[in-house]
Amino acid sequence: MPSTISELLLGRRASTVTQLYGLEVELERVRDDGGPLTGWLRESDGSLRNGIEYVLEAPRTLAQARTALQRLSAIIESSQKSIRCSFHVHVDIRAWTFEQLANVLRCYMVFEEEFFSLSGNRSGSQFCTPIVCSGIENVFRGIITHRNDSEVAVFTSNIAFERVKYSALNVGHINGLGSIEFRHHEGLTTSASGINWLNTIANFCSIAKDIDRTTIRSAIVGPDPRDLELMRETLFGITFNTPVDIYAKLANFKCTELG
């Protein structure tokens, strides 16, 4: 059986194979009396104005993370959203293999536009910079095109966190927290919108991590454009009304060096 990321990078077995998630909710002008708030930590954030960052106190299952967001509902709805606010989802990958991580990154690079369009489009934010056609693309490529687990483990452990921390999909936490961080979503106005986005991320990763590169290639360069549309709808768990832009997808696909 292939070694897990936890074994290769952290020197120990993953404590659980259950998929876990971490959440960060940034809010401004918060009405919070400072009383007990089960499951959440309050942290200051210098990028916010009169704001608080609420951090899930420990990684939780999908069901537990949804419940935690519901518990934060009153505070979210009484706050103000600004361009400085955002909602981040950490996906625990310690029990994944590097090949599963590579599959997720491949699919992400093909469909990066969807992540921005579905989450409030923060692509212009300096705290949520796109991967494709950026300097960070080489970091993704280094993981995706690894020749063996030992080489990619060394490569990943040497990723400079300061360089990647504001990427839309931040891989700088892999060697440390053992997570990848999706930073796309705009500030929350309801807990329901956060739950919907969490479900989208969970669905995407659950399916993408076990899709092999041949399947991805066939969907993109095959003769039937509907194959790519079906993959897109399967990965995101929703039906899209906009047509698939084959040429844009092919450009993203080329960036993964799989075509």
PDB file of C-alpha atoms in Angstrom:
ATOM      1  CA  MET A   1       0.000   0.000   0.000  1.00  0.00           C
ATOM      2  CA  PRO A   2       1.392   3.477  -0.901  1.00  0.00           C
ATOM      3  CA  SER A   3       2.670   5.572   1.985  1.00  0.00           C
ATOM      4  CA  THR A   4       0.521   8.443   3.200  1.00  0.00           C
ATOM      5  CA  ILE A   5       1.580  12.076   3.256  1.00  0.00           C
ATOM      6  CA  SER A   6       1.655  11.905   7.052  1.00  0.00           C
ATOM      7  CA  GLU A   7       4.114   9.021   6.972  1.00  0.00           C
ATOM      8  CA  LEU A   8       6.350  10.623   4.367  1.00  0.00           C
ATOM      9  CA  LEU A   9       6.381  14.194   5.673  1.00  0.00           C
ATOM     10  CA  LEU A  10       5.503  13.993   9.348  1.00  0.00           C
ATOM     11  CA  GLY A  11       7.087  10.643  10.164  1.00  0.00           C
ATOM     12  CA  ARG A  12       3.958   9.058  11.607  1.00  0.00           C
ATOM     13  CA  ARG A  13       0.756   7.416  10.534  1.00  0.00           C
ATOM     14  CA  ALA A  14      -2.303   9.595  10.086  1.00  0.00           C
ATOM     15  CA  SER A  15      -4.324   9.397  13.292  1.00  0.00           C
ATOM     16  CA  THR A  16      -7.535   8.866  11.323  1.00  0.00           C
ATOM     17  CA  VAL A  17      -8.620   8.036   7.785  1.00  0.00           C
ATOM     18  CA  THR A  18     -11.836  10.020   8.307  1.00  0.00           C
ATOM     19  CA  GLN A  19     -11.792  13.136   6.139  1.00  0.00           C
ATOM     20  CA  LEU A  20     -11.458  16.246   8.309  1.00  0.00           C
ATOM     21  CA  TYR A  21     -11.782  19.969   7.626  1.00  0.00           C
ATOM     22  CA  GLY A  22     -10.639  23.220   9.201  1.00  0.00           C
ATOM     23  CA  LEU A  23     -12.482  26.536   8.815  1.00  0.00           C
ATOM     24  CA  GLU A  24     -11.581  30.225   9.123  1.00  0.00           C
ATOM     25  CA  VAL A  25     -14.289  32.886   9.012  1.00  0.00           C
ATOM     26  CA  GLU A  26     -13.226  36.546   8.775  1.00  0.00           C
ATOM     27  CA  LEU A  27     -15.837  39.106   9.826  1.00  0.00           C
ATOM     28  CA  GLU A  28     -15.912  42.871  10.384  1.00  0.00           C
ATOM     29  CA  ARG A  29     -18.009  45.044  12.712  1.00  0.00           C
ATOM     30  CA  VAL A  30     -18.956  41.930  14.613  1.00  0.00           C
ATOM     31  CA  ARG A  31     -21.636  41.899  17.285  1.00  0.00           C
ATOM     32  CA  ASP A  32     -20.063  39.413  19.657  1.00  0.00           C
ATOM     33  CA  ASP A  33     -20.440  39.680  23.429  1.00  0.00           C
ATOM     34  CA  GLY A  34     -17.356  37.548  23.952  1.00  0.00           C
ATOM     35  CA  GLY A  35     -19.304  34.803  25.695  1.00  0.00           C
ATOM     36  CA  PRO A  36     -18.639  31.069  25.302  1.00  0.00           C
ATOM     37  CA  LEU A  37     -18.682  29.928  21.678  1.00  0.00           C
ATOM     38  CA  THR A  38     -18.475  26.169  21.407  1.00  0.00           C
ATOM     39  CA  GLY A  39     -16.018  24.895  18.825  1.00  0.00           C
ATOM     40  CA  TRP A  40     -14.532  28.231  17.757  1.00  0.00           C
ATOM     41  CA  LEU A  41     -11.513  30.314  18.666  1.00  0.00           C
ATOM     42  CA  ARG A  42     -11.535  34.099  18.324  1.00  0.00           C
ATOM     43  CA  GLU A  43      -8.370  35.570  16.812  1.00  0.00           C
ATOM     44  CA  SER A  44      -7.341  39.083  15.821  1.00  0.00           C
ATOM     45  CA  ASP A  45      -6.453  39.783  12.194  1.00  0.00           C
ATOM     46  CA  GLY A  46      -4.571  42.920  11.210  1.00  0.00           C
ATOM     47  CA  SER A  47      -6.069  42.914   7.726  1.00  0.00           C
ATOM     48  CA  LEU A  48      -9.584  43.418   9.131  1.00  0.00           C
ATOM     49  CA  ARG A  49     -11.144  46.656  10.391  1.00  0.00           C
ATOM     50  CA  ASN A  50     -12.786  46.166  13.748  1.00  0.00           C
ATOM     51  CA  GLY A  51     -12.958  42.506  12.885  1.00  0.00           C
ATOM     52  CA  ILE A  52     -12.489  39.022  14.264  1.00  0.00           C
ATOM     53  CA  GLU A  53     -11.284  35.834  12.645  1.00  0.00           C
ATOM     54  CA  TYR A  54     -13.162  32.781  13.884  1.00  0.00           C
ATOM     55  CA  VAL A  55     -11.081  29.612  13.619  1.00  0.00           C
ATOM     56  CA  LEU A  56     -12.436  26.114  14.132  1.00  0.00           C
ATOM     57  CA  GLU A  57     -10.624  24.938  17.265  1.00  0.00           C
ATOM     58  CA  ALA A  58      -9.674  21.559  15.748  1.00  0.00           C
ATOM     59  CA  PRO A  59     -10.198  19.672  12.468  1.00  0.00           C
ATOM     60  CA  ARG A  60     -13.717  18.287  12.243  1.00  0.00           C
ATOM     61  CA  THR A  61     -15.711  15.888  10.089  1.00  0.00           C
ATOM     62  CA  LEU A  62     -17.892  17.363   7.367  1.00  0.00           C
ATOM     63  CA  ALA A  63     -21.031  16.976   9.485  1.00  0.00           C
ATOM     64  CA  GLN A  64     -19.357  18.537  12.523  1.00  0.00           C
ATOM     65  CA  ALA A  65     -17.996  21.432  10.453  1.00  0.00           C
ATOM     66  CA  ARG A  66     -21.468  22.143   9.079  1.00  0.00           C
ATOM     67  CA  THR A  67     -22.883  22.185  12.610  1.00  0.00           C
ATOM     68  CA  ALA A  68     -20.119  24.537  13.734  1.00  0.00           C
ATOM     69  CA  LEU A  69     -20.977  26.975  10.946  1.00  0.00           C
ATOM     70  CA  GLN A  70     -24.646  26.867  11.923  1.00  0.00           C
ATOM     71  CA  ARG A  71     -23.597  27.687  15.488  1.00  0.00           C
ATOM     72  CA  LEU A  72     -21.883  30.820  14.172  1.00  0.00           C
ATOM     73  CA  SER A  73     -24.974  31.880  12.206  1.00  0.00           C
ATOM     74  CA  ALA A  74     -26.156  34.764  14.422  1.00  0.00           C
ATOM     75  CA  ILE A  75     -22.699  36.322  14.555  1.00  0.00           C
ATOM     76  CA  ILE A  76     -22.235  36.021  10.783  1.00  0.00           C
ATOM     77  CA  GLU A  77     -25.596  37.609  10.024  1.00  0.00           C
ATOM     78  CA  SER A  78     -25.028  40.518  12.430  1.00  0.00           C
ATOM     79  CA  SER A  79     -21.607  41.400  10.957  1.00  0.00           C
ATOM     80  CA  GLN A  80     -20.654  43.403   7.881  1.00  0.00           C
ATOM     81  CA  LYS A  81     -19.021  41.905   4.807  1.00  0.00           C
ATOM     82  CA  SER A  82     -16.231  43.817   3.088  1.00  0.00           C
ATOM     83  CA  ILE A  83     -13.604  43.082   0.447  1.00  0.00           C
ATOM     84  CA  ARG A  84     -11.234  42.317   3.326  1.00  0.00           C
ATOM     85  CA  CYS A  85     -13.372  39.450   4.607  1.00  0.00           C
ATOM     86  CA  SER A  86     -13.126  35.870   3.380  1.00  0.00           C
ATOM     87  CA  PHE A  87     -13.918  32.269   4.261  1.00  0.00           C
ATOM     88  CA  HIS A  88     -11.165  29.644   4.107  1.00  0.00           C
ATOM     89  CA  VAL A  89     -11.538  25.863   4.041  1.00  0.00           C
ATOM     90  CA  HIS A  90      -8.648  23.607   5.050  1.00  0.00           C
ATOM     91  CA  VAL A  91      -8.803  20.015   3.812  1.00  0.00           C
ATOM     92  CA  ASP A  92      -6.840  17.524   5.915  1.00  0.00           C
ATOM     93  CA  ILE A  93      -4.685  15.473   3.507  1.00  0.00           C
ATOM     94  CA  ARG A  94      -2.524  13.581   6.004  1.00  0.00           C
ATOM     95  CA  ALA A  95      -4.162  10.254   5.123  1.00  0.00           C
ATOM     96  CA  TRP A  96      -3.875  10.888   1.356  1.00  0.00           C
ATOM     97  CA  THR A  97      -1.100   9.632  -0.878  1.00  0.00           C
ATOM     98  CA  PHE A  98       0.948  12.034  -2.962  1.00  0.00           C
ATOM     99  CA  GLU A  99      -0.734  10.658  -6.077  1.00  0.00           C
ATOM    100  CA  GLN A 100      -4.135  11.599  -4.654  1.00  0.00           C
ATOM    101  CA  LEU A 101      -2.849  15.087  -3.926  1.00  0.00           C
ATOM    102  CA  ALA A 102      -1.475  15.316  -7.470  1.00  0.00           C
ATOM    103  CA  ASN A 103      -4.874  14.305  -8.878  1.00  0.00           C
ATOM    104  CA  VAL A 104      -6.611  17.067  -6.909  1.00  0.00           C
ATOM    105  CA  LEU A 105      -4.081  19.656  -8.092  1.00  0.00           C
ATOM    106  CA  ARG A 106      -4.471  18.510 -11.711  1.00  0.00           C
ATOM    107  CA  CYS A 107      -8.235  18.885 -11.559  1.00  0.00           C
ATOM    108  CA  TYR A 108      -7.910  22.185  -9.744  1.00  0.00           C
ATOM    109  CA  MET A 109      -5.706  23.686 -12.443  1.00  0.00           C
ATOM    110  CA  VAL A 110      -8.141  22.625 -15.144  1.00  0.00           C
ATOM    111  CA  PHE A 111     -11.122  24.113 -13.299  1.00  0.00           C
ATOM    112  CA  GLU A 112      -9.606  27.031 -11.394  1.00  0.00           C
ATOM    113  CA  GLU A 113     -11.996  29.461 -13.104  1.00  0.00           C
ATOM    114  CA  GLU A 114     -14.938  27.600 -11.574  1.00  0.00           C
ATOM    115  CA  PHE A 115     -13.609  28.050  -8.041  1.00  0.00           C
ATOM    116  CA  PHE A 116     -13.485  31.808  -8.489  1.00  0.00           C
ATOM    117  CA  SER A 117     -16.814  32.143 -10.292  1.00  0.00           C
ATOM    118  CA  LEU A 118     -18.672  30.065  -7.690  1.00  0.00           C
ATOM    119  CA  SER A 119     -17.243  31.765  -4.610  1.00  0.00           C
ATOM    120  CA  GLY A 120     -17.604  35.504  -5.196  1.00  0.00           C
ATOM    121  CA  ASN A 121     -14.630  35.941  -7.542  1.00  0.00           C
ATOM    122  CA  ARG A 122     -11.778  37.190  -5.342  1.00  0.00           C
ATOM    123  CA  SER A 123      -9.263  36.715  -8.180  1.00  0.00           C
ATOM    124  CA  GLY A 124      -8.343  40.399  -7.965  1.00  0.00           C
ATOM    125  CA  SER A 125      -7.433  40.174  -4.291  1.00  0.00           C
ATOM    126  CA  GLN A 126      -3.775  40.173  -3.321  1.00  0.00           C
ATOM    127  CA  PHE A 127      -4.727  37.636  -0.644  1.00  0.00           C
ATOM    128  CA  CYS A 128      -6.224  35.159  -3.124  1.00  0.00           C
ATOM    129  CA  THR A 129      -4.055  34.986  -6.231  1.00  0.00           C
ATOM    130  CA  PRO A 130      -4.762  32.506  -9.063  1.00  0.00           C
ATOM    131  CA  ILE A 131      -2.361  29.626  -9.667  1.00  0.00           C
ATOM    132  CA  VAL A 132      -2.589  29.186 -13.432  1.00  0.00           C
ATOM    133  CA  CYS A 133      -0.150  31.354 -15.380  1.00  0.00           C
ATOM    134  CA  SER A 134       1.469  32.606 -12.175  1.00  0.00           C
ATOM    135  CA  GLY A 135       4.828  31.984 -10.566  1.00  0.00           C
ATOM    136  CA  ILE A 136       3.191  29.530  -8.155  1.00  0.00           C
ATOM    137  CA  GLU A 137       2.258  27.275 -11.057  1.00  0.00           C
ATOM    138  CA  ASN A 138       5.758  25.802 -10.911  1.00  0.00           C
ATOM    139  CA  VAL A 139       5.155  24.737  -7.315  1.00  0.00           C
ATOM    140  CA  PHE A 140       2.041  22.822  -8.359  1.00  0.00           C
ATOM    141  CA  ARG A 141       3.861  21.319 -11.321  1.00  0.00           C
ATOM    142  CA  GLY A 142       6.624  20.108  -9.012  1.00  0.00           C
ATOM    143  CA  ILE A 143       4.077  18.086  -7.027  1.00  0.00           C
ATOM    144  CA  ILE A 144       2.044  16.922 -10.011  1.00  0.00           C
ATOM    145  CA  THR A 145       4.960  15.633 -12.082  1.00  0.00           C
ATOM    146  CA  HIS A 146       6.900  13.908  -9.302  1.00  0.00           C
ATOM    147  CA  ARG A 147       8.757  10.733 -10.212  1.00  0.00           C
ATOM    148  CA  ASN A 148       8.508   9.046  -6.821  1.00  0.00           C
ATOM    149  CA  ASP A 149       7.177   9.747  -3.347  1.00  0.00           C
ATOM    150  CA  SER A 150      10.584  10.440  -1.837  1.00  0.00           C
ATOM    151  CA  GLU A 151      11.349  13.167  -4.365  1.00  0.00           C
ATOM    152  CA  VAL A 152       7.981  14.876  -3.999  1.00  0.00           C
ATOM    153  CA  ALA A 153       8.229  14.666  -0.202  1.00  0.00           C
ATOM    154  CA  VAL A 154      11.526  16.542  -0.315  1.00  0.00           C
ATOM    155  CA  PHE A 155      10.134  19.040  -2.818  1.00  0.00           C
ATOM    156  CA  THR A 156       6.995  19.668  -0.753  1.00  0.00           C
ATOM    157  CA  SER A 157       8.879  20.036   2.515  1.00  0.00           C
ATOM    158  CA  ASN A 158      10.953  22.801   0.923  1.00  0.00           C
ATOM    159  CA  ILE A 159       8.035  24.911  -0.337  1.00  0.00           C
ATOM    160  CA  ALA A 160       8.509  28.459   0.981  1.00  0.00           C
ATOM    161  CA  PHE A 161       5.337  29.277   2.923  1.00  0.00           C
ATOM    162  CA  GLU A 162       5.744  33.031   2.514  1.00  0.00           C
ATOM    163  CA  ARG A 163       5.741  32.561  -1.244  1.00  0.00           C
ATOM    164  CA  VAL A 164       2.511  30.572  -1.484  1.00  0.00           C
ATOM    165  CA  LYS A 165       0.450  31.620   1.555  1.00  0.00           C
ATOM    166  CA  TYR A 166      -1.811  34.002  -0.381  1.00  0.00           C
ATOM    167  CA  SER A 167      -2.389  31.642  -3.307  1.00  0.00           C
ATOM    168  CA  ALA A 168      -6.027  30.809  -3.966  1.00  0.00           C
ATOM    169  CA  LEU A 169      -5.180  27.190  -3.195  1.00  0.00           C
ATOM    170  CA  ASN A 170      -2.440  27.355  -0.589  1.00  0.00           C
ATOM    171  CA  VAL A 171      -0.181  24.264  -0.472  1.00  0.00           C
ATOM    172  CA  GLY A 172       2.163  25.822   2.080  1.00  0.00           C
ATOM    173  CA  HIS A 173       0.476  24.064   5.004  1.00  0.00           C
ATOM    174  CA  ILE A 174       1.141  20.534   3.711  1.00  0.00           C
ATOM    175  CA  ASN A 175       4.389  20.218   5.622  1.00  0.00           C
ATOM    176  CA  GLY A 176       3.101  21.266   9.018  1.00  0.00           C
ATOM    177  CA  LEU A 177      -0.669  21.213   9.409  1.00  0.00           C
ATOM    178  CA  GLY A 178      -0.984  18.538   6.740  1.00  0.00           C
ATOM    179  CA  SER A 179      -3.689  20.437   4.874  1.00  0.00           C
ATOM    180  CA  ILE A 180      -4.400  22.332   1.677  1.00  0.00           C
ATOM    181  CA  GLU A 181      -6.269  25.622   2.049  1.00  0.00           C
ATOM    182  CA  PHE A 182      -8.969  26.868  -0.330  1.00  0.00           C
ATOM    183  CA  ARG A 183      -9.004  30.683   0.089  1.00  0.00           C
ATOM    184  CA  HIS A 184     -11.432  31.602  -2.710  1.00  0.00           C
ATOM    185  CA  HIS A 185     -14.666  32.425  -0.930  1.00  0.00           C
ATOM    186  CA  GLU A 186     -15.762  35.982  -0.229  1.00  0.00           C
ATOM    187  CA  GLY A 187     -16.890  37.045   3.233  1.00  0.00           C
ATOM    188  CA  LEU A 188     -19.924  35.170   4.501  1.00  0.00           C
ATOM    189  CA  THR A 189     -23.308  36.813   4.971  1.00  0.00           C
ATOM    190  CA  THR A 190     -25.041  33.601   6.103  1.00  0.00           C
ATOM    191  CA  SER A 191     -23.868  30.304   7.523  1.00  0.00           C
ATOM    192  CA  ALA A 192     -25.786  28.564   4.708  1.00  0.00           C
ATOM    193  CA  SER A 193     -23.489  30.047   2.067  1.00  0.00           C
ATOM    194  CA  GLY A 194     -20.494  28.754   4.017  1.00  0.00           C
ATOM    195  CA  ILE A 195     -22.026  25.296   4.271  1.00  0.00           C
ATOM    196  CA  ASN A 196     -22.718  25.234   0.523  1.00  0.00           C
ATOM    197  CA  TRP A 197     -19.103  26.127  -0.238  1.00  0.00           C
ATOM    198  CA  LEU A 198     -17.787  23.583   2.253  1.00  0.00           C
ATOM    199  CA  ASN A 199     -19.926  20.915   0.564  1.00  0.00           C
ATOM    200  CA  THR A 200     -18.559  21.961  -2.831  1.00  0.00           C
ATOM    201  CA  ILE A 201     -14.946  21.661  -1.668  1.00  0.00           C
ATOM    202  CA  ALA A 202     -15.641  18.330   0.026  1.00  0.00           C
ATOM    203  CA  ASN A 203     -17.292  16.898  -3.085  1.00  0.00           C
ATOM    204  CA  PHE A 204     -14.514  18.125  -5.351  1.00  0.00           C
ATOM    205  CA  CYS A 205     -11.707  16.631  -3.267  1.00  0.00           C
ATOM    206  CA  SER A 206     -13.525  13.361  -2.582  1.00  0.00           C
ATOM    207  CA  ILE A 207     -13.886  12.659  -6.293  1.00  0.00           C
ATOM    208  CA  ALA A 208     -10.810  14.385  -7.725  1.00  0.00           C
ATOM    209  CA  LYS A 209      -8.276  12.619  -5.495  1.00  0.00           C
ATOM    210  CA  ASP A 210      -9.133   9.253  -7.029  1.00  0.00           C
ATOM    211  CA  ILE A 211      -9.417  10.358 -10.676  1.00  0.00           C
ATOM    212  CA  ASP A 212      -6.415   9.184 -12.659  1.00  0.00           C
ATOM    213  CA  ARG A 213      -4.650  11.382 -15.190  1.00  0.00           C
ATOM    214  CA  THR A 214      -5.872   9.268 -18.135  1.00  0.00           C
ATOM    215  CA  THR A 215      -9.480  10.033 -17.223  1.00  0.00           C
ATOM    216  CA  ILE A 216      -8.721  13.738 -16.980  1.00  0.00           C
ATOM    217  CA  ARG A 217      -6.907  13.749 -20.301  1.00  0.00           C
ATOM    218  CA  SER A 218      -9.686  11.828 -22.056  1.00  0.00           C
ATOM    219  CA  ALA A 219     -12.353  14.252 -20.818  1.00  0.00           C
ATOM    220  CA  ILE A 220     -10.431  17.288 -21.996  1.00  0.00           C
ATOM    221  CA  VAL A 221      -8.950  16.236 -25.310  1.00  0.00           C
ATOM    222  CA  GLY A 222     -11.596  13.702 -26.304  1.00  0.00           C
ATOM    223  CA  PRO A 223     -13.950  14.283 -29.253  1.00  0.00           C
ATOM    224  CA  ASP A 224     -17.065  14.968 -27.176  1.00  0.00           C
ATOM    225  CA  PRO A 225     -17.071  18.302 -25.254  1.00  0.00           C
ATOM    226  CA  ARG A 226     -19.858  16.911 -23.079  1.00  0.00           C
ATOM    227  CA  ASP A 227     -17.316  14.612 -21.387  1.00  0.00           C
ATOM    228  CA  LEU A 228     -15.569  17.623 -19.922  1.00  0.00           C
ATOM    229  CA  GLU A 229     -18.858  19.214 -18.901  1.00  0.00           C
ATOM    230  CA  LEU A 230     -19.901  16.016 -17.119  1.00  0.00           C
ATOM    231  CA  MET A 231     -16.586  15.905 -15.260  1.00  0.00           C
ATOM    232  CA  ARG A 232     -17.007  19.529 -14.228  1.00  0.00           C
ATOM    233  CA  GLU A 233     -20.534  18.941 -12.927  1.00  0.00           C
ATOM    234  CA  THR A 234     -19.486  15.759 -11.116  1.00  0.00           C
ATOM    235  CA  LEU A 235     -16.534  17.399  -9.390  1.00  0.00           C
ATOM    236  CA  PHE A 236     -18.528  20.405  -8.179  1.00  0.00           C
ATOM    237  CA  GLY A 237     -21.772  18.590  -7.467  1.00  0.00           C
ATOM    238  CA  ILE A 238     -23.884  21.090  -9.415  1.00  0.00           C
ATOM    239  CA  THR A 239     -25.222  21.647 -12.934  1.00  0.00           C
ATOM    240  CA  PHE A 240     -23.636  24.569 -14.757  1.00  0.00           C
ATOM    241  CA  ASN A 241     -25.629  26.836 -17.058  1.00  0.00           C
ATOM    242  CA  THR A 242     -22.584  28.253 -18.809  1.00  0.00           C
ATOM    243  CA  PRO A 243     -20.938  26.411 -21.711  1.00  0.00           C
ATOM    244  CA  VAL A 244     -17.555  24.758 -21.347  1.00  0.00           C
ATOM    245  CA  ASP A 245     -14.776  26.807 -22.903  1.00  0.00           C
ATOM    246  CA  ILE A 246     -12.682  24.006 -24.393  1.00  0.00           C
ATOM    247  CA  TYR A 247      -9.797  26.252 -25.406  1.00  0.00           C
ATOM    248  CA  ALA A 248      -9.458  27.764 -21.948  1.00  0.00           C
ATOM    249  CA  LYS A 249      -9.539  24.290 -20.401  1.00  0.00           C
ATOM    250  CA  LEU A 250      -6.919  23.030 -22.804  1.00  0.00           C
ATOM    251  CA  ALA A 251      -4.676  25.954 -21.829  1.00  0.00           C
ATOM    252  CA  ASN A 252      -5.086  25.073 -18.169  1.00  0.00           C
ATOM    253  CA  PHE A 253      -4.537  21.406 -18.955  1.00  0.00           C
ATOM    254  CA  LYS A 254      -1.262  22.212 -20.682  1.00  0.00           C
ATOM    255  CA  CYS A 255      -0.115  23.953 -17.514  1.00  0.00           C
ATOM    256  CA  THR A 256      -0.222  20.618 -15.694  1.00  0.00           C
ATOM    257  CA  GLU A 257       2.204  19.110 -18.247  1.00  0.00           C
ATOM    258  CA  LEU A 258      -0.084  16.155 -18.825  1.00  0.00           C
ATOM    259  CA  GLY A 259      -1.036  16.833 -22.428  1.00  0.00           C
TER     260      GLY A 259
END
